[in-house]
Short mmCIF file of C-alpha atoms in Angstrom, two decimals:
data_model
loop_
_atom_site.label_atom_id
_atom_site.label_comp_id
_atom_site.label_asym_id
_atom_site.label_seq_id
_atom_site.Cartn_x
_atom_site.Cartn_y
_atom_site.Cartn_z
CA MET A 1 -33.99 2.06 41.30
CA LYS A 2 -31.66 -0.83 40.38
CA LYS A 3 -34.13 -1.96 37.73
CA LEU A 4 -34.20 1.52 36.25
CA ILE A 5 -30.38 1.64 36.07
CA VAL A 6 -30.25 -1.83 34.49
CA LEU A 7 -32.93 -0.81 31.99
CA LEU A 8 -31.07 2.38 31.09
CA PHE A 9 -27.82 0.44 30.71
CA VAL A 10 -29.49 -2.11 28.41
CA LEU A 11 -31.04 0.66 26.33
CA TRP A 12 -27.74 2.55 26.14
CA THR A 13 -25.75 -0.52 25.01
CA GLY A 14 -28.48 -1.44 22.54
CA VAL A 15 -28.40 2.04 21.01
CA ASN A 16 -24.60 1.93 20.84
CA ALA A 17 -24.68 -1.46 19.14
CA SER A 18 -27.18 -0.28 16.54
CA ALA A 19 -25.27 2.99 16.02
CA ARG A 20 -22.19 1.22 14.71
CA GLU A 21 -21.32 2.00 11.15
CA SER A 22 -22.70 -0.32 8.52
CA HIS A 23 -19.23 -1.62 7.60
CA TYR A 24 -18.59 -3.09 11.03
CA TYR A 25 -18.05 -6.82 10.82
CA PRO A 26 -17.00 -9.03 13.70
CA PHE A 27 -14.98 -10.97 11.12
CA ARG A 28 -11.25 -11.50 11.48
CA TYR A 29 -8.87 -13.64 9.48
CA SER A 30 -7.07 -16.28 11.47
CA ASP A 31 -3.42 -15.73 12.30
CA GLU A 32 -2.52 -18.74 10.16
CA ILE A 33 -4.21 -17.24 7.09
CA LYS A 34 -2.52 -13.90 7.69
CA GLN A 35 0.88 -15.56 8.09
CA LYS A 36 0.42 -17.49 4.82
CA ASP A 37 -0.54 -14.26 3.09
CA ILE A 38 2.42 -12.42 4.60
CA ASP A 39 4.78 -15.12 3.35
CA LEU A 40 3.17 -14.98 -0.10
CA TYR A 41 3.36 -11.18 -0.30
CA GLN A 42 7.00 -11.20 0.80
CA LYS A 43 7.85 -13.79 -1.86
CA GLU A 44 6.09 -11.69 -4.49
CA LEU A 45 7.98 -8.63 -3.27
CA GLU A 46 11.25 -10.52 -3.69
CA LYS A 47 10.21 -11.55 -7.21
CA CYS A 48 9.54 -7.91 -8.06
CA ASP A 49 12.95 -6.96 -6.65
CA GLN A 50 14.71 -9.67 -8.63
CA ALA A 51 12.94 -8.75 -11.86
CA PHE A 52 13.74 -5.08 -11.30
CA ASN A 53 17.42 -5.76 -10.61
CA LYS A 54 17.74 -8.06 -13.61
CA GLU A 55 15.97 -5.65 -15.95
CA ALA A 56 17.85 -2.59 -14.65
CA LYS A 57 21.24 -4.29 -15.03
CA ALA A 58 20.40 -5.41 -18.56
CA ALA A 59 19.20 -1.94 -19.61
CA GLU A 60 21.57 -0.32 -22.06
CA THR A 61 19.59 2.86 -22.67
CA THR A 62 17.76 5.42 -20.62
CA ALA A 63 14.50 4.09 -22.00
CA GLY A 64 15.40 0.62 -20.71
CA MET A 65 16.25 2.01 -17.28
CA LEU A 66 12.97 3.91 -17.13
CA LYS A 67 11.06 0.82 -18.25
CA SER A 68 12.61 -1.23 -15.43
CA ASN A 69 11.37 1.33 -12.92
CA TYR A 70 7.87 1.49 -14.41
CA ASP A 71 7.67 -2.31 -14.43
CA ALA A 72 8.81 -2.50 -10.80
CA VAL A 73 6.23 0.09 -9.70
CA SER A 74 3.54 -1.87 -11.54
CA CYS A 75 4.67 -5.08 -9.84
CA TYR A 76 4.67 -3.49 -6.37
CA LYS A 77 1.28 -1.90 -7.02
CA SER A 78 -0.21 -5.28 -7.93
CA ILE A 79 0.87 -6.66 -4.53
CA ALA A 80 -0.69 -3.66 -2.79
CA GLU A 81 -3.91 -4.20 -4.73
CA GLN A 82 -4.01 -7.86 -3.69
CA ILE A 83 -3.70 -6.81 -0.05
CA ILE A 84 -6.35 -4.13 -0.50
CA ASP A 85 -8.77 -6.55 -2.18
CA LYS A 86 -8.51 -9.00 0.70
CA TYR A 87 -8.00 -6.89 3.81
CA TYR A 88 -9.78 -3.67 2.81
CA SER A 89 -12.55 -5.28 0.77
CA GLU A 90 -15.36 -2.92 1.70
CA THR A 91 -13.40 0.17 0.68
CA ALA A 92 -11.23 -1.51 -1.96
CA THR A 93 -12.43 0.59 -4.89
CA GLU A 94 -11.78 3.90 -3.14
CA HIS A 95 -8.58 2.60 -1.60
CA LYS A 96 -7.16 1.49 -4.97
CA GLU A 97 -8.13 4.81 -6.54
CA THR A 98 -6.29 6.58 -3.74
CA LEU A 99 -3.29 4.34 -4.34
CA ARG A 100 -3.28 5.17 -8.06
CA ASN A 101 -3.51 8.89 -7.30
CA TYR A 102 -0.72 8.60 -4.74
CA VAL A 103 1.58 6.97 -7.29
CA LYS A 104 0.71 9.61 -9.94
CA GLN A 105 1.37 12.42 -7.50
CA THR A 106 4.62 10.80 -6.39
CA TYR A 107 5.80 10.70 -10.00
CA ARG A 108 4.91 14.38 -10.40
CA ALA A 109 6.55 15.39 -7.12
CA TYR A 110 9.82 13.62 -7.85
CA ASP A 111 9.87 14.97 -11.39
CA TYR A 112 9.66 18.46 -9.90
CA ILE A 113 12.41 17.67 -7.40
CA TYR A 114 14.83 16.19 -9.92
CA LEU A 115 13.97 17.87 -13.20
CA ASN A 116 12.81 21.39 -12.40
CA ALA A 117 15.62 22.81 -10.31
CA ASP A 118 16.73 26.33 -11.23
CA GLU A 119 20.18 25.03 -12.12
CA CYS A 120 18.68 22.92 -14.91
CA GLY A 121 17.83 26.01 -16.93
CA GLN A 122 16.05 25.74 -20.25
CA SER A 123 18.02 22.75 -21.45
CA GLY A 124 16.84 20.60 -18.53
CA CYS A 125 18.88 18.44 -16.22
CA GLY A 126 19.20 15.50 -18.58
CA THR A 127 18.15 11.90 -18.67
CA MET A 128 20.17 10.85 -15.62
CA TYR A 129 17.92 12.95 -13.40
CA ASN A 130 14.84 11.48 -15.04
CA VAL A 131 16.07 7.98 -14.15
CA LEU A 132 16.88 9.12 -10.58
CA SER A 133 13.36 10.54 -10.28
CA LYS A 134 11.72 7.29 -11.36
CA ASP A 135 14.03 5.28 -9.13
CA ALA A 136 12.94 7.36 -6.12
CA VAL A 137 9.28 6.62 -6.94
CA THR A 138 10.06 2.90 -7.23
CA LYS A 139 11.64 2.89 -3.77
CA LEU A 140 8.73 4.82 -2.27
CA VAL A 141 6.08 2.46 -3.70
CA LYS A 142 8.08 -0.56 -2.48
CA THR A 143 8.25 1.01 0.99
CA MET A 144 4.48 1.48 0.98
CA VAL A 145 3.90 -2.19 0.12
CA THR A 146 6.33 -3.17 2.87
CA GLU A 147 4.27 -1.11 5.30
CA TYR A 148 1.08 -2.93 4.27
CA ILE A 149 2.85 -6.22 4.99
CA MET A 150 4.20 -4.93 8.33
CA LEU A 151 0.69 -3.92 9.35
CA LEU A 152 -0.50 -7.46 8.67
CA GLU A 153 2.41 -8.81 10.73
CA ARG A 154 1.54 -6.54 13.63
CA SER A 155 -2.08 -7.71 13.57
CA ILE A 156 -1.09 -11.29 14.32
CA ALA A 157 -1.63 -12.16 17.97
CA PHE A 158 1.46 -13.54 19.65
#
C-alpha cells in the first residue's frame, strides 16, 4: 500500500511539473543586480524630472509647455520599456503595446476631463486646460514607472 501511495505521489508531482506553463523559468536575478538596476532607474527618473522642470520653466508659450509634458512622458516611458525588456522579457512585446495603449487612453481620458466639460461650451476651455490635461498624464505615467521600480525593490530579499 505504501508503495502505491508513493507511486501515485511521484506520478502526481511529475504531472504537475510537466503541466507548468511554457514560460516558467526557475531563473531569478540576484539582489545585487536588481539593486543596481533600481539605482539606475531612479537616476534616470531624476534626469527626466530635471529635464521636465527645466523645459517647463523655460517654456514661454503653450506649445512649449505641451512639448515639455510630451517629452517627459516619452522619457518616463523609455524607463518603463527598459524595465519591461529586462524583467518581463517573455511578454515584453505585448506588455509594451499595453503600455502604449494605456498612455494613449490616459491622454484621451484627461482630455475629456479637462476639455469637454459642459461649462466649456462651443468655444472650449482654452489652452490652460489643455496644459493641465497633459500635466496630469505626465504625473500618472511617472507614478506608473515609480510603481515598476517599487515592485523591483519589494522583490529583493532582506
